[in-house]
Amino acid sequence: MFKPNRMLTAVAAGLATLSLSTTVAASDEPIKVGMMLPFSGVYGALGDATRNGLKMALQEKAPQLHGRKIEFIEIDTEARPERAPEISSSLLNNSKADFIIGPVHSGVAMGMLKVLRGKETVMIVPNAGAGPVTGPLCAPNVFRTSFSSWQPSYPMGEVALDNGYRKVVTMSWNYGMGKESLDAFEESFTAGGGEIVKKILVPFPKTEFQAYLSEIASINPDAVFVFFAGGGAVKFVKDYDALGLKGKIPLLGAGFLTEGTLEAQGSSAEGIMTTLHYADTLETAENLDFRKSYQAQFGKPSDIYAVQGYDTGLMIASAVNRMGGDVSDHASLIKTLENTTVESPRGAFTFSAAHNPVQNIYLRTVEGGVNKVLYVASPALSDPARGCKL
Amino acid sequence: MTTSLFLVQLINGLQYGLLLFLIASGLTLVFGVMGILNLAHGSMYMVGAYLAWYFVEHTGSFGLSAILSAAIALLIGILVERTLIRQLYRRNHLDQVLLTIGMIFVFNALQSLLWGNDPLGVAVPEPLSGAVPLTEVLEYPVYRIFVALLCVAIAALMYFMINKTRLGMLIRAGESNREMVECLGIDIRKLYTIVFAIGVMLAAVAGVAAAPMSSIVPGMGEHILITCFVVVVIGGMGSIKGALVAALLVGLVDTFASVLLPQLSSMMIYILMAFILLLKPQGLFSS
């Protein structure tokens, strides 16, 4: 739902800062950052983490903003795609936001693109991995700081081959992100001589996996590759263990299988291998600092969504800094953003021509209840951006 | 499909069906006796699972948390019936739907406030954590067998209670003629409170039993509610026996459709429902 009270507070806070300043020159006006994130419902936790990360970065970088204040306009999308166009045009036309940040959910991303694609205002996607955002629907004003669904899964095909797996069963929910992930795995796995012996697509959001797992057991493949996230990932991993497949058939997955779910999965998750553009356990100075400050500021551990929000903030701050505080020229703002290197907790990354991160993908394994990094499965991996003409 | 895989899937289907019965039985009981369509029934399933998690975190004992959760569910049932459901007896189904949908929102908001939105999990209790080997790769967890047996025991208990006890006699009497029961000097309101509370408790117990083998997530109640309504409608609204037969049917159809007709599997149980309603518009065992 549209949260007028939340927006009013934000606007009021903005006005208060304005009235304190004595001049009304354009550069004294705050830079408006609109957020379209889910603050309630199933993805509520993801929206909160993204917002926290974003605000933290802009706060840390405040000295580099050439005196510009930031005004946040926060709108809850509730992860409902049908509301996305309306909220987007409100942020674009009524609030006159300089940046629109969102969303978490790929369906909402499609709704936002309907309105924002090709406009002057910059849209930055801090999570939604849908391929088309930086593929066939790419646009000069649309950036992504997270990943394309192709990126985390593609390197796993090679990892599987390296481990000697030749016959693999793939499985996910029957929806965009799931299918794109399985296709990306299949692409590199079959190119290297592997065979997908069965591909199982489960109706979303069904979590009765027993029948499928019984079938996988009877096929007895070399390994199983899956895409599941959130509650479905918890259930899948527990079922995989309970039915005795764990330890007999190796389980591989896109990293979301073990992100934010490890506590609930318990010992059932031990030994699962996944690929992702981040791991909490990365021992870089950036990541250690980030995790420490986040914990201190918000009283809970950070996660991948907080990192992605943080990187979005870093990206904005860096552009504002390099443009001397004036981001009103949209063409040069886009040029500046394109040439950003984000010093992210996940490792530094740049942007491809299609505006998607060119980033390391890490191979991780679950050990002692955390995702331990084994090695970089694919350094500076760029999404092929099929269908993008940028 | 090989014979052994067929047998394994048969067990999967039966086990899923029995759990569905446990959830659906409360729904159909409340509808049969009181004529109340309780859409918030799925929320009670969710509440049961969250309570189980909460108490396991704090007491460390699954058995104790099961008892505490069931007791709290019983209290919630009594409270909700006394304050809210009571207003609905003389009203039509639309008013009932409105109120109970509202209750879904309230329970969801409470869940989000109290326990957050992250997925949670409960470990299988230690004495039941073993597994029985079925094939070379596949094992069957003891806990799931235990839950299936528990469902059978509860079904038997309900059969005994409804057919052999005084309370069951009153329930059956209330089902067929509310006024006559009142004329005989029986406090039907007290009876309704008891029945509603038992219905809530059955859903919560199902939630507790399911907690160690599923993920505890926001919205888990709504998802299961739809399947439960399919069970109740196929079995005949208000019939416990119908719910048992229908739940097993739905469990088996869903399991085998998943493997044999993957493209159609998401709609197979609805096709089954439509087919049965064509032959028996009131469901299999309507009274």
XYZ file of C-alpha atoms in Angstrom:
677
model
C 0.000 0.000 0.000
C 0.991 3.597 -0.536
C 2.144 4.847 2.862
C 1.224 8.529 2.970
C 2.355 8.982 6.557
C 5.790 7.562 5.787
C 6.080 9.849 2.781
C 4.843 12.843 4.728
C 7.454 12.320 7.403
C 10.146 12.113 4.782
C 8.888 15.225 2.984
C 8.457 17.086 6.261
C 11.996 16.189 7.268
C 13.160 17.467 3.908
C 11.268 20.719 4.299
C 12.683 21.180 7.785
C 16.233 20.950 6.467
C 15.309 23.372 3.700
C 13.870 26.007 6.033
C 17.054 25.934 8.113
C 19.165 26.980 5.182
C 19.247 30.692 4.454
C 19.632 30.590 0.703
C 17.418 28.848 -1.810
C 20.000 28.254 -4.499
C 19.457 25.079 -6.508
C 22.531 23.363 -5.091
C 21.170 23.760 -1.563
C 18.140 21.673 -2.390
C 18.463 18.090 -1.250
C 19.119 15.299 -3.711
C 15.948 13.266 -3.761
C 16.342 9.517 -3.502
C 13.074 7.652 -3.982
C 12.917 4.070 -2.694
C 10.471 1.516 -4.023
C 11.045 -1.424 -1.736
C 8.870 -3.971 0.052
C 8.744 -2.928 3.708
C 5.938 -5.352 4.562
C 4.917 -8.884 3.563
C 7.061 -11.842 2.525
C 9.959 -9.657 1.294
C 9.720 -7.153 4.162
C 13.045 -8.214 5.682
C 14.795 -7.765 2.317
C 13.379 -4.263 1.842
C 14.491 -3.216 5.332
C 18.032 -4.499 4.817
C 18.331 -2.741 1.450
C 17.163 0.555 2.928
C 19.533 0.253 5.893
C 22.502 -0.404 3.620
C 21.622 2.472 1.285
C 21.258 4.980 4.108
C 24.407 3.782 5.815
C 26.508 4.338 2.677
C 25.165 7.842 2.064
C 25.718 8.729 5.702
C 29.313 7.474 5.624
C 30.006 9.377 2.419
C 28.222 12.564 3.539
C 31.539 14.548 3.646
C 32.035 13.835 -0.081
C 28.646 15.129 -1.229
C 29.776 18.739 -1.629
C 27.336 19.886 1.004
C 24.306 18.361 -0.681
C 21.722 16.889 1.682
C 19.901 13.689 0.795
C 16.142 13.457 1.075
C 14.694 9.957 1.151
C 11.192 9.218 -0.083
C 10.272 5.702 0.997
C 7.346 3.862 -0.531
C 6.299 0.318 0.331
C 5.701 -1.709 -2.838
C 4.470 -4.733 -0.826
C 6.160 -6.670 -3.666
C 2.988 -6.178 -5.715
C 3.823 -5.759 -9.410
C 0.435 -4.246 -10.285
C 1.104 -1.181 -8.123
C 4.582 -0.537 -9.507
C 3.674 1.711 -12.493
C 1.530 4.015 -10.341
C 4.161 4.445 -7.611
C 6.895 4.928 -10.199
C 5.080 7.752 -11.948
C 4.300 9.400 -8.622
C 8.020 9.420 -7.722
C 8.894 10.612 -11.215
C 6.291 13.338 -11.725
C 5.130 14.459 -8.277
C 8.206 13.974 -6.114
C 10.651 14.774 -8.959
C 13.126 12.277 -7.530
C 16.723 12.412 -8.803
C 17.256 8.695 -8.267
C 14.659 5.942 -7.993
C 15.936 2.876 -6.149
C 14.065 -0.408 -6.441
C 12.860 -3.057 -6.387
C 13.500 -6.392 -4.665
C 10.980 -8.405 -6.680
C 11.493 -9.016 -10.414
C 7.791 -8.647 -11.195
C 7.828 -5.166 -9.658
C 10.934 -4.376 -11.743
C 8.947 -5.034 -14.916
C 6.190 -2.692 -13.726
C 8.713 0.035 -12.896
C 10.400 -0.290 -16.282
C 7.072 0.339 -18.021
C 7.124 3.860 -16.615
C 10.800 4.655 -16.051
C 12.550 3.038 -19.019
C 14.129 5.673 -21.267
C 13.256 8.591 -18.961
C 15.886 11.044 -17.726
C 15.646 10.056 -14.058
C 18.072 7.305 -13.091
C 16.658 4.013 -11.839
C 18.941 1.683 -9.889
C 17.860 -1.898 -9.199
C 19.346 -3.102 -5.879
C 18.162 -6.711 -6.100
C 15.710 -8.007 -8.738
C 17.709 -10.324 -10.997
C 15.329 -10.625 -13.966
C 17.427 -11.011 -17.123
C 15.500 -8.509 -19.283
C 16.336 -5.521 -16.987
C 19.874 -5.444 -18.382
C 18.999 -7.557 -21.428
C 16.317 -6.870 -24.030
C 14.776 -4.112 -21.875
C 18.014 -2.347 -21.006
C 18.014 1.462 -21.150
C 20.509 4.311 -20.657
C 18.901 5.411 -17.389
C 18.531 1.916 -15.856
C 21.339 0.461 -13.720
C 21.619 -2.619 -11.525
C 23.902 -3.045 -8.503
C 22.944 -6.637 -7.677
C 23.216 -9.385 -10.309
C 21.447 -10.811 -13.330
C 19.867 -14.195 -12.647
C 22.333 -15.663 -15.164
C 25.424 -14.567 -13.180
C 25.318 -16.647 -9.966
C 24.308 -19.895 -11.742
C 26.463 -19.908 -14.882
C 29.803 -20.603 -13.099
C 28.320 -23.598 -11.261
C 28.192 -25.607 -14.502
C 31.977 -25.528 -14.684
C 32.349 -26.234 -10.973
C 30.161 -29.322 -11.407
C 32.315 -30.550 -14.312
C 35.509 -29.897 -12.337
C 34.115 -32.107 -9.589
C 33.554 -34.881 -12.089
C 29.759 -34.698 -12.205
C 28.455 -35.682 -15.631
C 24.756 -36.471 -15.082
C 22.818 -33.841 -13.171
C 19.160 -33.287 -12.284
C 18.086 -29.624 -12.146
C 15.098 -28.370 -10.201
C 13.423 -25.085 -9.300
C 10.081 -23.364 -9.055
C 8.422 -22.770 -12.391
C 8.932 -19.007 -12.592
C 11.246 -16.492 -14.243
C 14.159 -16.369 -11.819
C 14.141 -20.152 -11.334
C 14.038 -20.995 -15.013
C 16.691 -18.389 -15.903
C 18.974 -19.873 -13.222
C 18.561 -23.454 -14.460
C 19.169 -22.329 -18.060
C 22.378 -20.520 -17.068
C 23.673 -23.629 -15.267
C 22.698 -25.835 -18.193
C 24.482 -23.508 -20.639
C 27.943 -23.928 -19.140
C 27.391 -27.508 -17.953
C 26.316 -28.965 -21.314
C 28.910 -26.882 -23.189
C 31.556 -28.743 -21.189
C 30.060 -32.154 -21.957
C 27.674 -32.591 -19.027
C 24.167 -33.972 -19.393
C 20.953 -32.747 -17.739
C 19.207 -36.070 -17.124
C 16.028 -34.447 -15.826
C 14.740 -30.922 -15.323
C 12.012 -30.588 -12.700
C 9.880 -27.438 -12.522
C 7.697 -27.271 -9.431
C 4.578 -25.050 -9.512
C 5.239 -21.875 -7.495
C 4.951 -21.603 -4.476
C 4.466 -25.329 -3.778
C 6.807 -26.772 -1.152
C 5.704 -30.437 -1.155
C 9.014 -31.762 -2.471
C 8.822 -35.384 -1.300
C 7.472 -36.835 -4.530
C 10.165 -35.104 -6.599
C 12.951 -36.122 -4.247
C 11.815 -39.755 -4.343
C 12.073 -39.587 -8.105
C 15.550 -38.014 -7.969
C 16.646 -40.792 -5.638
C 15.478 -43.399 -8.140
C 17.400 -41.641 -10.962
C 20.488 -41.411 -8.701
C 22.353 -38.693 -10.656
C 25.940 -37.503 -10.000
C 24.609 -34.260 -8.471
C 21.502 -32.071 -8.163
C 21.452 -28.357 -9.044
C 18.576 -26.232 -7.703
C 17.303 -22.712 -7.424
C 15.179 -22.050 -4.340
C 15.128 -19.098 -1.943
C 13.626 -18.109 1.399
C 11.102 -20.475 2.988
C 11.160 -22.827 -0.007
C 14.941 -23.151 0.326
C 14.590 -24.093 4.000
C 11.988 -26.741 3.243
C 13.886 -28.152 0.272
C 17.173 -28.501 2.130
C 15.471 -30.138 5.132
C 13.558 -32.567 2.893
C 16.741 -33.409 0.973
C 18.358 -34.387 4.256
C 15.339 -36.121 5.802
C 14.840 -38.374 2.790
C 18.450 -39.499 2.931
C 19.746 -37.828 -0.252
C 22.205 -35.660 1.649
C 25.668 -37.172 1.652
C 24.790 -39.539 -1.213
C 23.960 -37.124 -4.038
C 25.836 -33.771 -3.808
C 23.549 -30.743 -3.739
C 24.541 -27.644 -5.722
C 22.676 -24.385 -5.986
C 22.551 -20.714 -6.796
C 23.703 -18.965 -3.607
C 20.208 -17.913 -2.532
C 19.654 -21.508 -1.390
C 21.754 -20.785 1.700
C 21.367 -16.992 2.158
C 19.418 -15.894 5.237
C 18.216 -19.469 5.706
C 21.129 -21.257 7.359
C 19.855 -20.958 10.897
C 16.489 -22.437 9.951
C 18.124 -25.185 7.852
C 20.418 -26.237 10.682
C 22.755 -29.171 10.083
C 20.817 -30.203 6.964
C 22.637 -27.472 5.018
C 26.167 -28.669 5.804
C 28.200 -29.430 2.699
C 25.938 -27.741 0.156
C 27.962 -25.964 -2.556
C 26.639 -22.719 -3.997
C 27.834 -19.878 -6.217
C 27.051 -16.214 -5.558
C 28.493 -12.711 -5.960
C 28.995 -12.406 -2.191
C 29.577 -14.325 1.029
C 29.283 -12.991 4.578
C 32.616 -14.620 5.373
C 34.700 -12.743 2.756
C 37.763 -11.538 4.633
C 38.383 -8.271 2.818
C 38.878 -5.052 4.770
C 35.778 -3.548 3.105
C 33.609 -6.462 4.128
C 34.876 -6.646 7.710
C 34.336 -2.880 8.181
C 30.952 -3.024 6.575
C 29.746 -5.901 8.718
C 31.022 -4.262 11.891
C 29.382 -0.875 11.252
C 26.143 -2.451 10.128
C 25.924 -4.576 13.262
C 26.699 -1.550 15.429
C 24.177 0.680 13.696
C 21.217 -1.666 13.295
C 21.812 -4.239 16.021
C 21.661 -7.236 13.708
C 24.011 -8.965 11.253
C 24.108 -7.662 7.697
C 23.257 -9.821 4.694
C 23.551 -9.811 0.919
C 20.564 -7.442 0.585
C 22.185 -4.923 2.921
C 25.370 -5.136 0.826
C 23.444 -4.464 -2.371
C 21.701 -1.472 -0.797
C 25.044 -0.227 0.528
C 26.643 -0.500 -2.912
C 23.758 1.456 -4.436
C 24.490 4.205 -1.908
C 28.234 4.092 -2.710
C 27.456 4.392 -6.398
C 25.263 7.480 -5.896
C 27.754 9.097 -3.504
C 30.637 8.548 -5.907
C 28.735 10.126 -8.806
C 27.664 13.138 -6.718
C 31.250 13.584 -5.583
C 32.746 13.408 -9.059
C 30.137 15.839 -10.449
C 30.916 18.422 -7.808
C 27.526 18.051 -6.143
C 25.442 18.965 -9.179
C 23.597 15.996 -10.688
C 21.070 17.988 -12.721
C 22.659 17.171 -16.101
C 21.201 13.747 -16.771
C 23.380 12.822 -19.718
C 26.595 13.448 -17.826
C 25.177 11.802 -14.699
C 24.623 8.630 -16.691
C 28.147 8.844 -18.146
C 29.553 9.305 -14.628
C 27.582 6.359 -13.230
C 28.731 4.139 -16.097
C 32.353 4.833 -15.157
C 31.973 3.994 -11.477
C 34.077 1.430 -9.687
C 32.180 0.423 -6.560
C 34.491 -0.528 -3.687
C 31.965 -3.043 -2.436
C 32.163 -5.425 0.524
C 31.792 -8.137 -2.145
C 34.978 -6.897 -3.869
C 35.356 -3.979 -6.298
C 33.103 -4.099 -9.351
C 32.425 -2.044 -12.463
C 29.496 -1.851 -14.869
C 29.015 -3.562 -18.212
C 27.722 -1.710 -21.278
C 24.254 -2.947 -20.294
C 24.677 -1.392 -16.791
C 24.941 -4.686 -14.904
C 27.801 -5.372 -12.436
C 30.951 -7.022 -13.782
C 31.801 -8.967 -10.657
C 33.418 -11.980 -9.055
C 31.288 -15.033 -8.447
C 32.425 -17.033 -5.431
C 32.143 -20.752 -4.810
C 31.000 -21.317 -1.237
C 30.258 -24.330 0.879
C 28.282 -24.521 4.076
C 30.561 -25.381 6.977
C 29.718 -24.936 10.651
C 26.551 -23.003 9.835
C 28.197 -20.361 7.586
C 28.872 -19.978 3.871
C 32.614 -20.526 3.638
C 34.342 -19.198 0.504
C 36.327 -21.894 -1.312
C 37.592 -19.853 -4.273
C 36.532 -17.371 -6.947
C 34.607 -19.533 -9.381
C 34.527 -16.841 -12.035
C 36.453 -13.568 -11.759
C 34.919 -10.354 -13.156
C 32.020 -12.191 -14.763
C 29.909 -10.105 -17.125
C 26.324 -10.969 -18.060
C 26.080 -11.680 -21.824
C 23.224 -9.107 -21.943
C 21.566 -10.865 -24.852
C 19.181 -8.542 -26.694
C 20.613 -5.317 -25.242
C 21.624 -2.718 -27.806
C 23.507 -0.355 -25.492
C 7.770 -46.221 -12.867
C 9.320 -49.158 -11.036
C 7.374 -50.973 -8.338
C 9.581 -49.698 -5.551
C 9.245 -46.077 -6.715
C 5.484 -46.598 -6.981
C 5.347 -47.844 -3.394
C 7.479 -44.940 -2.162
C 5.199 -42.445 -3.883
C 2.201 -44.235 -2.398
C 3.647 -43.679 1.085
C 4.432 -40.028 0.221
C 0.856 -39.493 -0.921
C -0.690 -41.151 2.129
C 1.510 -39.204 4.512
C 0.701 -35.865 2.840
C -2.980 -36.792 2.806
C -3.020 -37.616 6.516
C -1.475 -34.257 7.393
C -4.052 -32.529 5.183
C -6.763 -34.404 7.042
C -5.500 -33.156 10.377
C -5.699 -29.536 9.212
C -8.960 -29.900 7.305
C -10.788 -31.833 10.031
C -11.061 -28.769 12.270
C -12.381 -26.686 9.397
C -15.065 -29.173 8.476
C -15.989 -29.852 12.125
C -16.628 -26.161 12.800
C -18.599 -25.782 9.607
C -20.628 -28.936 10.174
C -21.650 -28.170 13.745
C -21.780 -24.393 13.790
C -22.295 -23.463 10.150
C -19.304 -21.132 10.400
C -16.995 -20.739 7.442
C -13.679 -19.981 9.150
C -11.191 -18.603 6.616
C -8.756 -17.872 9.442
C -8.328 -21.623 9.972
C -5.046 -21.555 8.034
C -3.804 -18.789 10.326
C -4.236 -21.167 13.267
C -2.024 -23.680 11.461
C 0.574 -20.914 11.103
C 0.205 -19.872 14.738
C 0.771 -23.496 15.810
C 4.008 -23.696 13.822
C 5.319 -20.363 15.128
C 4.405 -21.243 18.723
C 6.223 -24.565 18.373
C 9.321 -22.722 17.163
C 9.076 -20.151 19.944
C 8.748 -22.713 22.733
C 11.430 -25.014 21.325
C 13.789 -22.008 21.301
C 12.979 -21.283 24.936
C 12.413 -24.677 26.540
C 14.436 -26.916 24.237
C 11.818 -29.653 24.496
C 9.621 -30.403 21.514
C 7.110 -32.428 23.536
C 6.654 -29.641 26.042
C 6.259 -27.036 23.312
C 3.659 -29.190 21.582
C 1.588 -29.292 24.777
C 2.032 -25.555 25.468
C 1.179 -24.657 21.878
C -1.954 -26.806 21.898
C -3.067 -25.256 25.197
C -2.540 -21.722 23.910
C -4.401 -22.555 20.711
C -7.300 -23.829 22.801
C -7.363 -20.520 24.704
C -7.183 -18.499 21.476
C -10.095 -20.573 20.197
C -12.223 -19.885 23.264
C -11.377 -16.178 23.191
C -12.063 -15.744 19.491
C -15.354 -17.640 19.709
C -16.560 -15.692 22.745
C -15.688 -12.258 21.353
C -15.954 -12.498 17.574
C -17.460 -15.669 16.151
C -20.447 -15.464 18.516
C -21.682 -12.375 16.642
C -21.978 -14.376 13.448
C -24.369 -17.247 14.184
C -27.464 -15.459 12.948
C -25.665 -13.869 10.017
C -25.000 -15.092 6.495
C -21.809 -16.602 5.095
C -20.683 -13.329 3.542
C -20.424 -11.658 6.955
C -18.503 -14.682 8.227
C -16.108 -14.459 5.298
C -15.531 -10.744 5.955
C -14.770 -11.192 9.630
C -12.559 -14.244 9.232
C -10.590 -12.662 6.357
C -10.017 -9.714 8.662
C -8.708 -12.148 11.258
C -6.171 -13.468 8.713
C -4.739 -9.946 8.381
C -4.604 -9.498 12.147
C -2.828 -12.819 12.706
C -0.363 -12.099 9.883
C 0.460 -8.674 11.306
C 0.921 -10.168 14.786
C 3.226 -12.857 13.390
C 5.317 -10.197 11.632
C 5.532 -8.053 14.791
C 6.268 -10.877 17.206
C 8.496 -13.157 15.178
C 9.679 -11.182 12.126
C 9.656 -12.226 8.482
C 12.707 -14.475 8.209
C 12.086 -18.165 7.514
C 12.434 -20.262 10.665
C 12.987 -23.934 11.303
C 12.557 -26.436 14.118
C 14.843 -29.455 14.458
C 13.287 -32.921 14.505
C 13.044 -34.103 18.138
C 15.990 -36.353 18.992
C 14.193 -39.670 19.742
C 12.418 -39.480 16.362
C 15.334 -38.278 14.269
C 16.240 -41.623 12.735
C 15.365 -42.918 9.312
C 14.287 -46.205 7.757
C 16.177 -47.136 4.566
C 13.803 -47.768 1.652
C 16.002 -48.019 -1.416
C 19.720 -47.674 -2.006
C 19.524 -43.883 -1.826
C 16.184 -43.109 -0.282
C 15.351 -43.186 3.419
C 12.102 -42.550 5.187
C 12.388 -40.344 8.269
C 10.941 -41.828 11.457
C 9.416 -38.472 12.367
C 7.246 -38.460 9.248
C 6.025 -41.951 10.008
C 5.276 -40.814 13.537
C 3.242 -37.843 12.257
C 1.286 -40.110 9.921
C 0.478 -42.432 12.836
C -0.443 -39.448 14.997
C -2.904 -38.325 12.332
C -4.437 -41.800 12.234
C -4.704 -41.776 16.046
C -6.389 -38.378 16.042
C -8.800 -39.522 13.335
C -9.686 -42.561 15.455
C -10.076 -40.404 18.553
C -12.399 -38.045 16.716
C -14.448 -40.981 15.457
C -14.736 -42.336 18.986
C -15.574 -38.927 20.463
C -18.287 -38.109 17.937
C -19.921 -41.528 17.884
C -19.467 -42.870 21.407
C -19.376 -39.978 23.879
C -21.988 -37.626 25.286
C -20.177 -34.606 23.820
C -20.218 -36.305 20.423
C -23.922 -36.985 20.769
C -24.534 -33.302 21.494
C -22.366 -32.325 18.537
C -24.353 -34.574 16.243
C -27.618 -33.271 17.703
C -26.499 -29.664 17.315
C -25.546 -30.393 13.746
C -29.000 -31.550 12.759
C -31.230 -29.307 14.872
C -29.948 -26.439 16.959
C -33.375 -25.346 18.288
C -34.334 -28.806 19.477
C -31.083 -29.175 21.407
C -31.725 -25.835 23.103
C -35.289 -26.881 23.962
C -33.908 -29.926 25.718
C -32.160 -27.575 28.144
C -28.667 -27.876 26.750
C -26.484 -24.778 26.611
C -25.696 -24.753 22.903
C -23.432 -21.707 23.274
C -21.087 -23.624 25.544
C -21.096 -26.493 23.080
C -20.173 -24.098 20.254
C -17.310 -22.647 22.255
C -15.939 -26.145 22.843
C -16.282 -27.197 19.223
C -14.673 -24.024 17.893
C -11.793 -24.288 20.332
C -11.220 -27.933 19.338
C -11.211 -26.896 15.683
C -8.591 -24.240 16.350
C -6.530 -26.677 18.376
C -6.562 -29.282 15.581
C -5.185 -26.720 13.126
C -2.529 -25.613 15.599
C -1.520 -29.216 16.379
C -1.132 -29.800 12.648
C 1.092 -26.718 12.552
C 3.186 -28.022 15.436
C 3.507 -31.464 13.833
C 4.472 -29.932 10.486
C 7.011 -27.511 11.980
C 10.045 -29.872 12.033
C 9.459 -31.024 8.453
C 8.687 -27.710 6.825
C 9.810 -24.104 6.873
C 7.986 -21.660 9.104
C 7.306 -18.619 6.951
C 4.823 -15.742 6.701
C 1.845 -16.711 4.565
C 2.142 -20.461 5.229
C -1.454 -20.438 6.506
C -3.075 -19.059 3.379
C -1.317 -21.527 1.135
C -2.489 -24.554 3.082
C -6.014 -23.088 3.511
C -6.762 -23.365 -0.204
C -5.785 -27.039 -0.296
C -7.856 -27.602 2.851
C -10.922 -26.102 1.235
C -10.464 -28.428 -1.715
C -10.385 -31.335 0.762
C -13.461 -30.131 2.645
C -15.456 -29.471 -0.522
C -14.595 -32.855 -2.038
C -15.409 -34.655 1.199
C -18.693 -32.792 1.688
C -18.865 -29.684 3.842
C -19.101 -30.721 7.476
C -18.316 -34.407 7.101
C -15.331 -35.685 9.078
C -15.395 -39.038 7.317
C -15.534 -37.167 4.008
C -12.551 -35.069 4.997
C -10.511 -38.204 5.700
C -11.317 -39.857 2.397
C -10.893 -36.593 0.461
C -7.585 -35.742 2.150
C -6.120 -39.132 1.220
C -7.453 -38.741 -2.309
C -5.978 -35.245 -2.679
C -2.656 -36.349 -1.181
C -2.355 -39.280 -3.597
C -3.511 -37.353 -6.673
C -1.156 -34.464 -5.942
C 1.817 -36.766 -5.353
C 1.345 -38.911 -8.440
C 0.460 -35.932 -10.642
C 3.719 -34.238 -9.606
C 5.677 -37.147 -11.038
C 3.504 -38.415 -13.881
C 1.920 -35.201 -15.224
C 4.287 -32.414 -14.140
C 2.764 -29.864 -16.539
C -0.701 -30.372 -15.091
C 0.256 -31.033 -11.488
C -0.676 -27.609 -10.135
C -4.268 -28.019 -11.325
C -4.838 -31.749 -10.861
C -6.477 -31.428 -7.438
C -8.840 -28.773 -8.794
C -9.688 -30.965 -11.774
C -10.375 -33.755 -9.278
C -12.632 -31.425 -7.283
C -14.555 -30.284 -10.376
C -14.986 -33.894 -11.505
C -16.315 -35.034 -8.125
C -18.657 -32.061 -7.848
C -20.067 -32.910 -11.273
C -20.962 -36.392 -10.054
C -21.831 -35.435 -6.472
C -22.615 -31.723 -6.198
C -22.624 -31.877 -2.383
C -19.309 -33.706 -2.126
C -18.647 -37.374 -1.376
C -20.213 -37.649 2.078
C -22.562 -34.737 2.484
C -25.104 -35.087 5.237
